[in-house]
Coordinates of N, CA and C in Angstrom, one line a residue:
X1 N -77.5 -28.0 -89.5 CA -78.6 -27.9 -88.2 C -79.7 -27.6 -89.3
X2 N -81.1 -28.1 -89.2 CA -82.2 -27.7 -89.5 C -83.0 -27.5 -88.9
X3 N -83.2 -26.0 -89.8 CA -84.0 -24.8 -89.3 C -85.5 -25.1 -88.1
X4 N -86.0 -24.6 -87.5 CA -87.1 -24.5 -86.6 C -88.3 -24.8 -88.0
X5 N -88.2 -24.1 -88.7 CA -89.7 -23.4 -90.0 C -89.5 -25.0 -90.7
X6 N -88.1 -25.3 -91.1 CA -88.0 -26.9 -92.2 C -88.6 -27.8 -91.1
X7 N -88.2 -28.1 -90.1 CA -89.0 -29.0 -88.8 C -90.4 -28.9 -89.1
X8 N -90.9 -27.7 -89.0 CA -92.6 -27.3 -89.2 C -92.9 -27.5 -90.4
X9 N -92.0 -27.5 -91.5 CA -92.5 -28.0 -92.6 C -92.6 -29.5 -92.8
X10 N -91.9 -30.1 -92.2 CA -91.6 -31.9 -92.2 C -92.7 -32.1 -91.8
X11 N -92.9 -31.6 -90.7 CA -93.9 -32.2 -89.6 C -95.5 -32.2 -90.1
X12 N -95.6 -31.3 -90.8 CA -96.7 -30.5 -91.7 C -96.8 -31.8 -92.4
X13 N -96.2 -31.9 -93.5 CA -96.1 -32.5 -94.6 C -96.1 -33.8 -94.1
X14 N -95.8 -34.4 -92.9 CA -96.1 -35.9 -92.5 C -97.3 -35.9 -92.4
X15 N -97.8 -35.0 -91.9 CA -99.3 -35.0 -91.1 C -100.3 -35.0 -92.3
X16 N -99.6 -34.2 -93.0 CA -101.0 -34.0 -94.0 C -100.7 -35.6 -95.0
X17 N -99.5 -35.6 -95.3 CA -99.8 -37.1 -96.2 C -100.2 -38.0 -95.9
X18 N -100.7 -38.4 -94.3 CA -101.5 -39.2 -93.4 C -103.0 -38.7 -93.5
X19 N -103.5 -37.7 -94.4 CA -104.4 -37.1 -93.8 C -105.1 -36.6 -92.5
X20 N -103.9 -36.2 -91.7 CA -104.1 -35.5 -90.6 C -105.1 -34.1 -91.0
X21 N -106.4 -34.4 -90.0 CA -107.7 -33.1 -89.9 C -107.4 -31.8 -89.2
X22 N -107.5 -30.7 -89.8 CA -107.3 -29.3 -89.6 C -105.8 -29.1 -88.7
X23 N -104.5 -29.4 -90.1 CA -103.8 -28.8 -89.5 C -103.7 -27.4 -89.1
X24 N -102.7 -26.9 -88.2 CA -102.5 -25.6 -87.6 C -101.1 -25.2 -87.8
X25 N -100.4 -24.4 -87.8 CA -99.2 -24.2 -87.0 C -99.4 -23.1 -86.5
X26 N -98.5 -22.8 -85.4 CA -99.0 -21.9 -84.2 C -97.3 -21.2 -84.3
X27 N -97.0 -20.0 -84.5 CA -95.7 -19.0 -84.3 C -95.7 -19.0 -82.9
X28 N -94.9 -19.5 -81.7 CA -94.6 -19.0 -80.7 C -93.4 -18.5 -79.9
X29 N -92.7 -18.3 -81.1 CA -91.0 -17.9 -80.1 C -91.1 -16.7 -79.5
X30 N -91.9 -15.7 -79.7 CA -91.9 -14.6 -79.3 C -92.9 -14.5 -78.4
X31 N -93.3 -15.5 -77.5 CA -94.1 -15.6 -76.6 C -94.2 -16.5 -75.2
X32 N -93.3 -17.3 -76.2 CA -92.7 -18.5 -75.0 C -91.3 -18.7 -75.3
X33 N -90.9 -19.4 -74.6 CA -89.1 -20.1 -74.6 C -89.0 -21.9 -74.8
X34 N -90.3 -22.2 -74.6 CA -90.6 -23.9 -75.0 C -90.2 -24.3 -76.4
X35 N -90.6 -23.7 -77.2 CA -90.5 -23.9 -78.7 C -90.4 -22.5 -79.8
X36 N -90.3 -23.0 -81.0 CA -90.1 -22.2 -81.7 C -92.1 -22.1 -82.7
X37 N -92.6 -23.0 -82.8 CA -93.7 -23.9 -83.2 C -94.5 -24.7 -82.6
X38 N -95.6 -24.6 -82.8 CA -96.3 -25.7 -82.4 C -97.1 -26.3 -83.5
X39 N -97.1 -27.4 -83.8 CA -98.0 -28.0 -84.8 C -99.5 -28.9 -84.4
X40 N -100.7 -28.5 -84.8 CA -101.5 -29.1 -83.7 C -102.5 -29.7 -85.0
X41 N -103.0 -31.5 -84.9 CA -103.7 -31.9 -86.3 C -104.3 -33.2 -85.0
X42 N -105.3 -33.5 -85.6 CA -106.4 -34.2 -85.4 C -106.5 -35.5 -86.4
X43 N -106.6 -36.9 -85.9 CA -107.1 -38.1 -86.4 C -108.4 -38.5 -86.2
X44 N -109.2 -38.8 -87.1 CA -110.6 -39.6 -86.9 C -111.0 -40.4 -86.0
X45 N -109.5 -41.3 -85.9 CA -110.0 -42.4 -84.8 C -108.3 -43.1 -84.5
X46 N -108.5 -44.0 -83.7 CA -106.7 -44.2 -83.0 C -106.0 -45.1 -83.9
X47 N -106.6 -45.4 -84.8 CA -105.5 -45.8 -86.2 C -105.6 -44.8 -86.8
X48 N -105.9 -44.1 -87.5 CA -105.1 -43.0 -87.9 C -104.1 -41.8 -87.3
X49 N -104.5 -41.8 -85.7 CA -103.8 -41.2 -84.7 C -102.4 -41.5 -84.8
X50 N -102.5 -43.2 -84.8 CA -101.1 -43.9 -84.8 C -100.4 -43.8 -86.2
X51 N -101.4 -43.5 -87.4 CA -100.6 -43.5 -88.5 C -99.7 -42.1 -88.9
X52 N -100.4 -41.1 -88.2 CA -99.7 -39.9 -88.2 C -98.8 -39.7 -87.1
X53 N -98.8 -40.3 -85.8 CA -97.7 -40.3 -85.1 C -96.4 -40.8 -85.5
X54 N -96.7 -42.2 -86.4 CA -95.6 -43.4 -87.3 C -95.1 -42.3 -88.4
X55 N -95.9 -41.5 -88.8 CA -95.4 -40.9 -90.0 C -94.6 -39.7 -89.8
X56 N -95.1 -39.2 -88.6 CA -94.5 -37.6 -87.9 C -92.6 -38.5 -87.9
X57 N -92.7 -39.4 -86.7 CA -91.3 -39.7 -86.2 C -90.7 -40.1 -87.8
X58 N -90.9 -41.0 -88.5 CA -90.5 -41.3 -90.0 C -89.6 -40.3 -90.8
X59 N -90.8 -39.4 -91.1 CA -90.0 -37.8 -91.6 C -88.9 -37.7 -90.9
X60 N -89.3 -37.3 -89.6 CA -88.6 -36.5 -88.7 C -87.1 -37.3 -89.0
X61 N -87.1 -38.6 -88.9 CA -85.9 -39.8 -88.4 C -84.9 -39.3 -89.7
X62 N -85.8 -39.3 -90.9 CA -85.3 -39.5 -91.9 C -84.6 -38.3 -92.6
X63 N -85.0 -37.0 -91.5 CA -84.4 -35.4 -92.1 C -83.1 -35.4 -91.0
X64 N -82.8 -36.0 -90.1 CA -81.9 -36.1 -89.2 C -82.3 -35.3 -87.8
X65 N -83.7 -35.2 -87.9 CA -84.2 -34.5 -86.5 C -84.4 -35.6 -85.3
X66 N -83.8 -35.5 -84.2 CA -84.1 -36.2 -82.8 C -85.3 -35.9 -82.1
X67 N -85.8 -36.7 -81.6 CA -87.2 -36.5 -80.6 C -86.4 -36.1 -79.5
X68 N -87.2 -35.2 -78.7 CA -86.6 -35.4 -77.3 C -87.5 -36.0 -76.5
X69 N -88.6 -35.8 -76.6 CA -89.4 -37.2 -75.8 C -90.8 -37.3 -76.7
X70 N -92.0 -38.3 -76.4 CA -92.8 -38.3 -76.4 C -93.8 -38.5 -75.5
X71 N -94.7 -37.9 -75.2 CA -96.1 -37.7 -74.2 C -96.9 -38.5 -74.8
X72 N -97.8 -39.8 -74.3 CA -98.5 -40.3 -74.6 C -98.3 -41.6 -75.2
X73 N -99.3 -42.9 -75.1 CA -98.6 -44.1 -76.0 C -99.5 -44.3 -77.3
X74 N -99.7 -45.6 -77.4 CA -100.1 -45.7 -78.6 C -101.5 -46.0 -79.0
X75 N -101.9 -45.7 -77.4 CA -103.4 -46.2 -77.3 C -104.1 -44.6 -76.9
X76 N -103.0 -43.9 -76.5 CA -103.7 -42.4 -76.4 C -104.4 -41.6 -77.5
X77 N -105.4 -40.8 -76.6 CA -106.3 -39.7 -77.6 C -105.7 -38.6 -77.7
X78 N -104.3 -38.2 -77.0 CA -103.6 -37.2 -77.4 C -102.1 -37.5 -77.1
X79 N -101.1 -37.3 -78.1 CA -100.3 -37.2 -78.1 C -99.2 -36.3 -78.4
X80 N -98.0 -36.1 -77.5 CA -97.2 -34.7 -77.8 C -96.4 -35.4 -78.3
X81 N -95.4 -34.7 -79.2 CA -93.9 -35.3 -79.9 C -93.5 -33.8 -79.8
X82 N -91.8 -33.8 -78.7 CA -91.0 -32.9 -78.6 C -90.2 -32.9 -79.6
X83 N -89.8 -32.2 -80.2 CA -88.7 -32.1 -81.2 C -87.5 -31.0 -80.8
X84 N -87.5 -30.3 -79.1 CA -87.1 -28.8 -79.0 C -87.4 -28.0 -79.6
X85 N -87.1 -27.3 -81.0 CA -87.9 -26.0 -81.5 C -89.1 -26.2 -81.9
X86 N -89.7 -27.3 -82.1 CA -91.0 -27.7 -82.6 C -91.9 -28.6 -81.7
X87 N -92.9 -28.6 -81.4 CA -93.8 -29.5 -80.6 C -95.5 -30.1 -81.4
X88 N -95.2 -31.4 -81.3 CA -96.4 -31.9 -82.5 C -97.6 -32.2 -81.6
X89 N -98.6 -31.7 -81.6 CA -99.9 -32.1 -81.0 C -100.9 -33.1 -81.8
X90 N -101.1 -34.7 -81.4 CA -101.8 -35.1 -82.4 C -103.0 -35.8 -81.5
X91 N -104.3 -34.9 -81.9 CA -105.2 -35.2 -81.1 C -106.7 -36.3 -81.8
X92 N -107.7 -36.9 -81.0 CA -108.3 -37.2 -81.2 C -109.6 -36.2 -81.3
X93 N -110.3 -36.0 -82.3 CA -111.4 -34.7 -82.5 C -111.8 -34.2 -81.0
X94 N -112.2 -35.3 -80.3 CA -113.0 -34.9 -79.2 C -112.2 -34.2 -77.8
X95 N -110.6 -34.6 -77.8 CA -109.7 -34.0 -76.9 C -109.4 -32.5 -77.7
X96 N -109.4 -32.7 -79.0 CA -108.9 -31.5 -79.8 C -109.9 -30.4 -79.0
X97 N -111.3 -30.8 -79.1 CA -112.1 -29.5 -78.8 C -112.0 -29.6 -77.1
X98 N -112.0 -30.1 -76.4 CA -112.0 -30.0 -75.1 C -110.4 -29.4 -74.7
X99 N -109.1 -29.7 -74.8 CA -107.9 -28.6 -74.8 C -107.9 -27.4 -75.2
X100 N -108.6 -27.2 -76.5 CA -108.6 -26.1 -77.4 C -107.0 -25.3 -77.3
X101 N -106.0 -25.9 -77.9 CA -104.9 -25.8 -77.6 C -104.7 -24.4 -78.3
X102 N -105.5 -24.3 -79.5 CA -105.2 -22.7 -80.4 C -106.0 -21.6 -79.9
X103 N -106.9 -21.6 -78.5 CA -107.2 -20.6 -77.8 C -106.1 -20.5 -76.8
X104 N -105.4 -21.2 -76.1 CA -104.5 -21.1 -75.1 C -103.5 -20.4 -75.7
X105 N -103.1 -20.7 -77.1 CA -102.1 -19.9 -77.4 C -102.0 -18.8 -78.4
X106 N -103.5 -18.1 -78.5 CA -103.8 -17.6 -79.5 C -103.1 -16.4 -79.4
X107 N -102.1 -16.1 -78.5 CA -100.9 -14.8 -78.4 C -100.0 -15.2 -79.4
X108 N -100.3 -16.6 -79.6 CA -98.9 -17.1 -80.8 C -99.4 -16.3 -82.4
X109 N -98.8 -16.7 -83.5 CA -98.9 -16.1 -84.6 C -99.4 -17.8 -85.5
X110 N -100.6 -17.6 -85.9 CA -101.1 -18.6 -87.1 C -100.7 -18.7 -88.1
X111 N -100.2 -19.5 -88.5 CA -98.9 -19.9 -89.9 C -99.3 -20.4 -90.9
X112 N -99.6 -20.3 -92.3 CA -99.4 -21.4 -93.2 C -98.6 -22.0 -93.8
X113 N -98.9 -22.7 -94.1 CA -97.4 -23.9 -94.3 C -96.9 -23.4 -95.6
X114 N -97.8 -22.5 -96.2 CA -96.9 -21.9 -97.6 C -95.8 -20.5 -96.7
X115 N -96.2 -20.1 -96.1 CA -95.5 -18.9 -95.3 C -94.1 -19.0 -94.8
X116 N -93.9 -20.6 -94.3 CA -92.7 -20.7 -93.6 C -91.1 -20.6 -94.6
X117 N -90.4 -19.9 -93.6 CA -89.0 -19.7 -94.8 C -88.4 -20.8 -95.0
X118 N -87.6 -20.8 -96.3 CA -87.1 -21.8 -96.6 C -85.7 -21.9 -95.8

């Protein structure tokens, strides 16, 4: 069984590989039961958002991580990918500013990718 921190690293790296912008990891396990981590990123345009979505799905599948659900479609400006212990949010720049999940989840702990346990 893969750990939530390992899933967070896989998702972060998949977003980074496709040049996701301002990738943030927020540890929320101490303040919420919905997940251990939120990973938030944005793409510059719909093509990049789609590439980010596809790469996260691919990398998670390659590591045996089963997706519970996806909200949003291939034309959306906000896509939520639920992997149980982690939730990945991919936004357009405008929607990311509007929804401001970093503010909503400010009681969580911002985590650097390099500090995630192996």
